[in-house]
mmCIF file of C-alpha atoms in Angstrom:
data_model
loop_
_atom_site.group_PDB
_atom_site.id
_atom_site.type_symbol
_atom_site.label_atom_id
_atom_site.label_comp_id
_atom_site.label_asym_id
_atom_site.label_seq_id
_atom_site.Cartn_x
_atom_site.Cartn_y
_atom_site.Cartn_z
ATOM 1 C CA MET A 1 -8.986 -11.176 -17.734
ATOM 2 C CA GLU A 2 -10.851 -8.037 -16.755
ATOM 3 C CA LEU A 3 -11.231 -7.446 -13.021
ATOM 4 C CA LYS A 4 -14.716 -6.431 -11.866
ATOM 5 C CA ILE A 5 -14.386 -3.512 -9.440
ATOM 6 C CA ARG A 6 -17.306 -3.224 -7.054
ATOM 7 C CA ARG A 7 -16.183 -0.036 -5.285
ATOM 8 C CA THR A 8 -13.181 2.100 -4.397
ATOM 9 C CA SER A 9 -12.345 4.460 -1.574
ATOM 10 C CA THR A 10 -9.568 6.794 -0.529
ATOM 11 C CA ILE A 11 -8.799 7.274 3.164
ATOM 12 C CA VAL A 12 -6.714 10.244 4.330
ATOM 13 C CA GLU A 13 -5.256 10.612 7.812
ATOM 14 C CA GLU A 14 -3.207 13.616 8.981
ATOM 15 C CA ARG A 15 -1.307 13.674 12.240
ATOM 16 C CA PHE A 16 -0.154 17.009 13.658
ATOM 17 C CA VAL A 17 1.021 16.079 17.171
ATOM 18 C CA GLU A 18 2.823 13.063 18.589
ATOM 19 C CA ALA A 19 3.840 12.580 22.232
ATOM 20 C CA GLY A 20 2.728 16.139 22.965
ATOM 21 C CA ARG A 21 5.072 17.633 20.368
ATOM 22 C CA ASP A 22 3.868 19.519 17.316
ATOM 23 C CA ALA A 23 5.132 18.146 14.023
ATOM 24 C CA ASP A 24 7.256 20.479 11.907
ATOM 25 C CA LEU A 25 5.434 18.911 8.929
ATOM 26 C CA PRO A 26 2.165 16.976 9.384
ATOM 27 C CA LEU A 27 2.305 13.253 8.700
ATOM 28 C CA ARG A 28 -0.206 12.459 5.953
ATOM 29 C CA LYS A 29 -1.075 8.832 5.294
ATOM 30 C CA VAL A 30 -3.310 7.822 2.408
ATOM 31 C CA ALA A 31 -4.864 4.450 1.689
ATOM 32 C CA VAL A 32 -6.553 3.734 -1.609
ATOM 33 C CA VAL A 33 -8.787 0.657 -1.600
ATOM 34 C CA ALA A 34 -10.348 -1.305 -4.448
ATOM 35 C CA ILE A 35 -12.912 -3.993 -3.700
ATOM 36 C CA ILE A 36 -13.088 -6.477 -6.571
ATOM 37 C CA GLU A 37 -15.107 -9.576 -7.309
ATOM 38 C CA ASN A 38 -12.986 -12.696 -6.830
ATOM 39 C CA PRO A 39 -12.919 -14.459 -10.212
ATOM 40 C CA TYR A 40 -11.645 -17.718 -8.665
ATOM 41 C CA LEU A 41 -14.291 -18.040 -6.016
ATOM 42 C CA GLY A 42 -14.487 -21.311 -4.142
ATOM 43 C CA ARG A 43 -12.204 -23.313 -6.410
ATOM 44 C CA TYR A 44 -8.532 -24.102 -6.737
ATOM 45 C CA VAL A 45 -6.868 -22.678 -9.868
ATOM 46 C CA GLU A 46 -3.276 -23.701 -10.590
ATOM 47 C CA ASP A 47 -2.350 -20.848 -12.940
ATOM 48 C CA LEU A 48 -2.917 -17.424 -11.346
ATOM 49 C CA SER A 49 -1.101 -15.532 -14.114
ATOM 50 C CA PRO A 50 -4.381 -14.006 -15.394
ATOM 51 C CA LEU A 51 -4.670 -12.164 -12.049
ATOM 52 C CA ILE A 52 -1.049 -11.039 -12.266
ATOM 53 C CA ASN A 53 -1.524 -9.850 -15.847
ATOM 54 C CA ALA A 54 -4.732 -7.946 -15.016
ATOM 55 C CA SER A 55 -3.280 -6.179 -11.977
ATOM 56 C CA PRO A 56 -1.267 -3.358 -13.674
ATOM 57 C CA ALA A 57 -4.455 -1.755 -14.998
ATOM 58 C CA LEU A 58 -5.961 -1.867 -11.507
ATOM 59 C CA GLY A 59 -2.759 -0.408 -10.044
ATOM 60 C CA ALA A 60 -2.882 2.445 -12.572
ATOM 61 C CA GLN A 61 -6.505 3.160 -11.711
ATOM 62 C CA MET A 62 -5.763 3.172 -7.969
ATOM 63 C CA ALA A 63 -2.616 5.313 -8.309
ATOM 64 C CA LYS A 64 -4.562 8.340 -9.591
ATOM 65 C CA PRO A 65 -6.654 9.071 -6.461
ATOM 66 C CA ALA A 66 -3.751 8.086 -4.200
ATOM 67 C CA MET A 67 -1.419 10.592 -5.826
ATOM 68 C CA ALA A 68 -4.120 13.284 -5.860
ATOM 69 C CA ALA A 69 -4.526 12.865 -2.106
ATOM 70 C CA MET A 70 -0.744 13.128 -1.623
ATOM 71 C CA ALA A 71 -0.304 16.098 -4.000
ATOM 72 C CA PRO A 72 0.185 18.757 -1.329
ATOM 73 C CA TYR A 73 3.193 16.898 0.096
ATOM 74 C CA GLY A 74 4.741 14.260 -2.139
ATOM 75 C CA VAL A 75 5.520 10.649 -1.228
ATOM 76 C CA GLN A 76 8.331 9.232 0.897
ATOM 77 C CA SER A 77 6.968 5.818 1.924
ATOM 78 C CA TYR A 78 4.567 3.128 0.772
ATOM 79 C CA GLY A 79 3.085 -0.294 1.466
ATOM 80 C CA LYS A 80 0.451 -2.629 0.081
ATOM 81 C CA GLY A 81 -1.926 -5.310 1.274
ATOM 82 C CA GLY A 82 -4.903 -7.441 0.506
ATOM 83 C CA LEU A 83 -7.882 -8.951 2.274
ATOM 84 C CA VAL A 84 -9.515 -11.993 0.707
ATOM 85 C CA GLY A 85 -13.084 -12.976 1.552
ATOM 86 C CA THR A 86 -13.625 -16.359 3.174
ATOM 87 C CA ALA A 87 -14.576 -18.121 -0.096
ATOM 88 C CA GLY A 88 -11.192 -17.285 -1.634
ATOM 89 C CA GLU A 89 -7.511 -17.989 -0.993
ATOM 90 C CA GLN A 90 -4.745 -15.764 0.347
ATOM 91 C CA GLU A 91 -2.819 -16.546 -2.856
ATOM 92 C CA HIS A 92 -5.446 -14.634 -4.869
ATOM 93 C CA ALA A 93 -4.419 -11.358 -3.187
ATOM 94 C CA ASN A 94 -0.729 -12.203 -3.512
ATOM 95 C CA ALA A 95 -1.153 -12.732 -7.265
ATOM 96 C CA LEU A 96 -2.788 -9.315 -7.584
ATOM 97 C CA LEU A 97 -0.152 -7.495 -5.486
ATOM 98 C CA THR A 98 2.997 -8.405 -7.416
ATOM 99 C CA THR A 99 5.512 -5.882 -8.709
ATOM 100 C CA VAL A 100 3.520 -5.255 -11.890
ATOM 101 C CA PHE A 101 0.550 -4.046 -9.782
ATOM 102 C CA ALA A 102 2.828 -1.645 -7.887
ATOM 103 C CA ASN A 103 4.717 -0.292 -10.907
ATOM 104 C CA PRO A 104 2.027 2.317 -11.777
ATOM 105 C CA PHE A 105 2.466 3.718 -8.257
ATOM 106 C CA ARG A 106 6.247 3.780 -8.682
ATOM 107 C CA ASP A 107 5.824 5.512 -12.055
ATOM 108 C CA ALA A 108 3.452 8.106 -10.566
ATOM 109 C CA ILE A 109 5.877 8.813 -7.712
ATOM 110 C CA GLY A 110 8.696 9.072 -10.215
ATOM 111 C CA ARG A 111 11.592 7.676 -8.235
ATOM 112 C CA ALA A 112 10.462 4.810 -6.023
ATOM 113 C CA ASP A 113 12.907 1.921 -6.234
ATOM 114 C CA ALA A 114 12.791 0.259 -2.816
ATOM 115 C CA TRP A 115 11.064 -3.039 -2.146
ATOM 116 C CA ILE A 116 7.427 -2.567 -1.029
ATOM 117 C CA SER A 117 6.295 -4.231 2.193
ATOM 118 C CA SER A 118 3.015 -6.121 2.045
ATOM 119 C CA MET A 119 0.485 -8.110 4.078
ATOM 120 C CA THR A 120 -2.345 -10.398 2.930
ATOM 121 C CA LYS A 121 -4.837 -12.642 4.709
ATOM 122 C CA VAL A 122 -8.215 -14.367 4.388
ATOM 123 C CA VAL A 123 -10.794 -12.645 6.588
ATOM 124 C CA ALA A 124 -14.429 -11.988 7.396
ATOM 125 C CA PRO A 125 -15.813 -8.494 6.663
ATOM 126 C CA GLY A 126 -14.570 -5.855 9.080
ATOM 127 C CA THR A 127 -11.331 -7.614 10.058
ATOM 128 C CA PRO A 128 -8.542 -5.058 10.602
ATOM 129 C CA ILE A 129 -5.287 -5.192 8.662
ATOM 130 C CA ASP A 130 -1.981 -3.461 9.351
ATOM 131 C CA ILE A 131 -0.309 -2.381 6.123
ATOM 132 C CA PRO A 132 3.467 -2.113 6.722
ATOM 133 C CA MET A 133 5.213 0.853 5.112
ATOM 134 C CA ASN A 134 8.842 1.655 4.327
ATOM 135 C CA CYS A 135 10.839 4.341 2.541
ATOM 136 C CA ILE A 136 10.528 4.574 -1.261
ATOM 137 C CA GLU A 137 14.276 5.240 -1.620
ATOM 138 C CA ASP A 138 15.784 2.502 0.518
ATOM 139 C CA VAL A 139 14.165 -0.086 2.754
ATOM 140 C CA TYR A 140 16.788 0.611 5.469
ATOM 141 C CA VAL A 141 15.624 4.156 6.318
ATOM 142 C CA ARG A 142 14.444 3.403 9.879
ATOM 143 C CA SER A 143 12.507 6.649 10.369
ATOM 144 C CA HIS A 144 10.067 5.473 7.690
ATOM 145 C CA TYR A 145 9.235 2.060 9.237
ATOM 146 C CA ASP A 146 5.563 2.645 9.870
ATOM 147 C CA GLY A 147 2.170 1.377 8.852
ATOM 148 C CA MET A 148 -1.495 2.122 8.488
ATOM 149 C CA THR A 149 -4.258 0.159 10.193
ATOM 150 C CA LEU A 150 -7.466 -0.194 8.224
ATOM 151 C CA MET A 151 -10.831 -1.764 8.928
ATOM 152 C CA LEU A 152 -13.336 -1.985 6.104
ATOM 153 C CA PRO A 153 -16.706 -2.410 7.869
ATOM 154 C CA ASP A 154 -18.453 -4.319 5.069
ATOM 155 C CA ALA A 155 -15.542 -5.813 3.166
ATOM 156 C CA PRO A 156 -14.400 -8.129 1.946
ATOM 157 C CA MET A 157 -17.568 -10.157 1.505
ATOM 158 C CA PRO A 158 -16.883 -13.892 0.993
ATOM 159 C CA ASP A 159 -16.710 -13.405 -2.800
ATOM 160 C CA GLU A 160 -14.485 -10.294 -2.752
ATOM 161 C CA ILE A 161 -10.863 -9.223 -2.567
ATOM 162 C CA ALA A 162 -9.900 -5.854 -1.066
ATOM 163 C CA LEU A 163 -6.639 -4.477 -2.467
ATOM 164 C CA ILE A 164 -4.958 -1.668 -0.546
ATOM 165 C CA PHE A 165 -2.057 0.637 -1.337
ATOM 166 C CA CYS A 166 -0.790 3.094 1.293
ATOM 167 C CA LEU A 167 1.421 6.164 0.946
ATOM 168 C CA ALA A 168 2.935 8.634 3.407
ATOM 169 C CA ASN A 169 4.671 11.958 2.946
ATOM 170 C CA ARG A 170 7.362 11.497 5.597
ATOM 171 C CA GLY A 171 8.703 9.250 8.310
ATOM 172 C CA ARG A 172 7.284 8.944 11.799
ATOM 173 C CA ILE A 173 6.864 12.124 13.816
ATOM 174 C CA ASN A 174 9.672 12.308 16.413
ATOM 175 C CA ALA A 175 11.604 9.421 14.811
ATOM 176 C CA ARG A 176 14.920 9.125 16.613
ATOM 177 C CA VAL A 177 16.328 5.602 16.337
ATOM 178 C CA GLY A 178 19.261 6.513 14.091
ATOM 179 C CA GLY A 179 20.352 4.866 10.884
ATOM 180 C CA MET A 180 20.292 6.215 7.346
ATOM 181 C CA THR A 181 18.233 9.386 6.878
ATOM 182 C CA TYR A 182 15.824 9.984 4.020
ATOM 183 C CA ASP A 183 18.143 12.661 2.583
ATOM 184 C CA GLU A 184 21.091 10.263 2.723
ATOM 185 C CA ALA A 185 19.048 7.631 0.860
ATOM 186 C CA VAL A 186 18.140 10.149 -1.857
ATOM 187 C CA LYS A 187 21.796 11.199 -2.235
ATOM 188 C CA ARG A 188 22.922 7.578 -2.334
ATOM 189 C CA ARG A 189 20.442 6.806 -5.118
ATOM 190 C CA LYS A 190 21.695 9.791 -7.160
ATOM 191 C CA ASP A 191 25.383 8.844 -6.782
#
């Protein structure tokens, strides 16, 4: 199956101050979005493996602009999500967002092993979604529990699926709830 991409976008947010304190390193969050035509529109399909099998190529295509936007900093956390138009099913986004979709992002990052948080739902155009994010090294790095809220004003239309992958260059600004640090997670992975 070949997925029909209708449009893509890359959203970049940089945060320099939090709670009145300047960040030692700005927090850059990037979301790359692909709006595709839903091939299973308005009907139940038992076998969704064609979506799963088509998703790595889409992931590879989306990873390029995402990594370009993160190039000045590198990547320390990630998350993924999907919005399905009202004529589709939530399961359509879940089939597209499996591990094989995310592997091109992991390959581009070069060392991302941790489980990737995700969120999917069926929505009308313009419905916000919170994409949860966690550390690429270890899901238990508390400073990197974060997210990115997105609202796509004209998507997804009833016959579309919006796939989203988010990246960040660091944990939250002023994170101070303890637990494993990012550096400890990197060392643990190397040992």
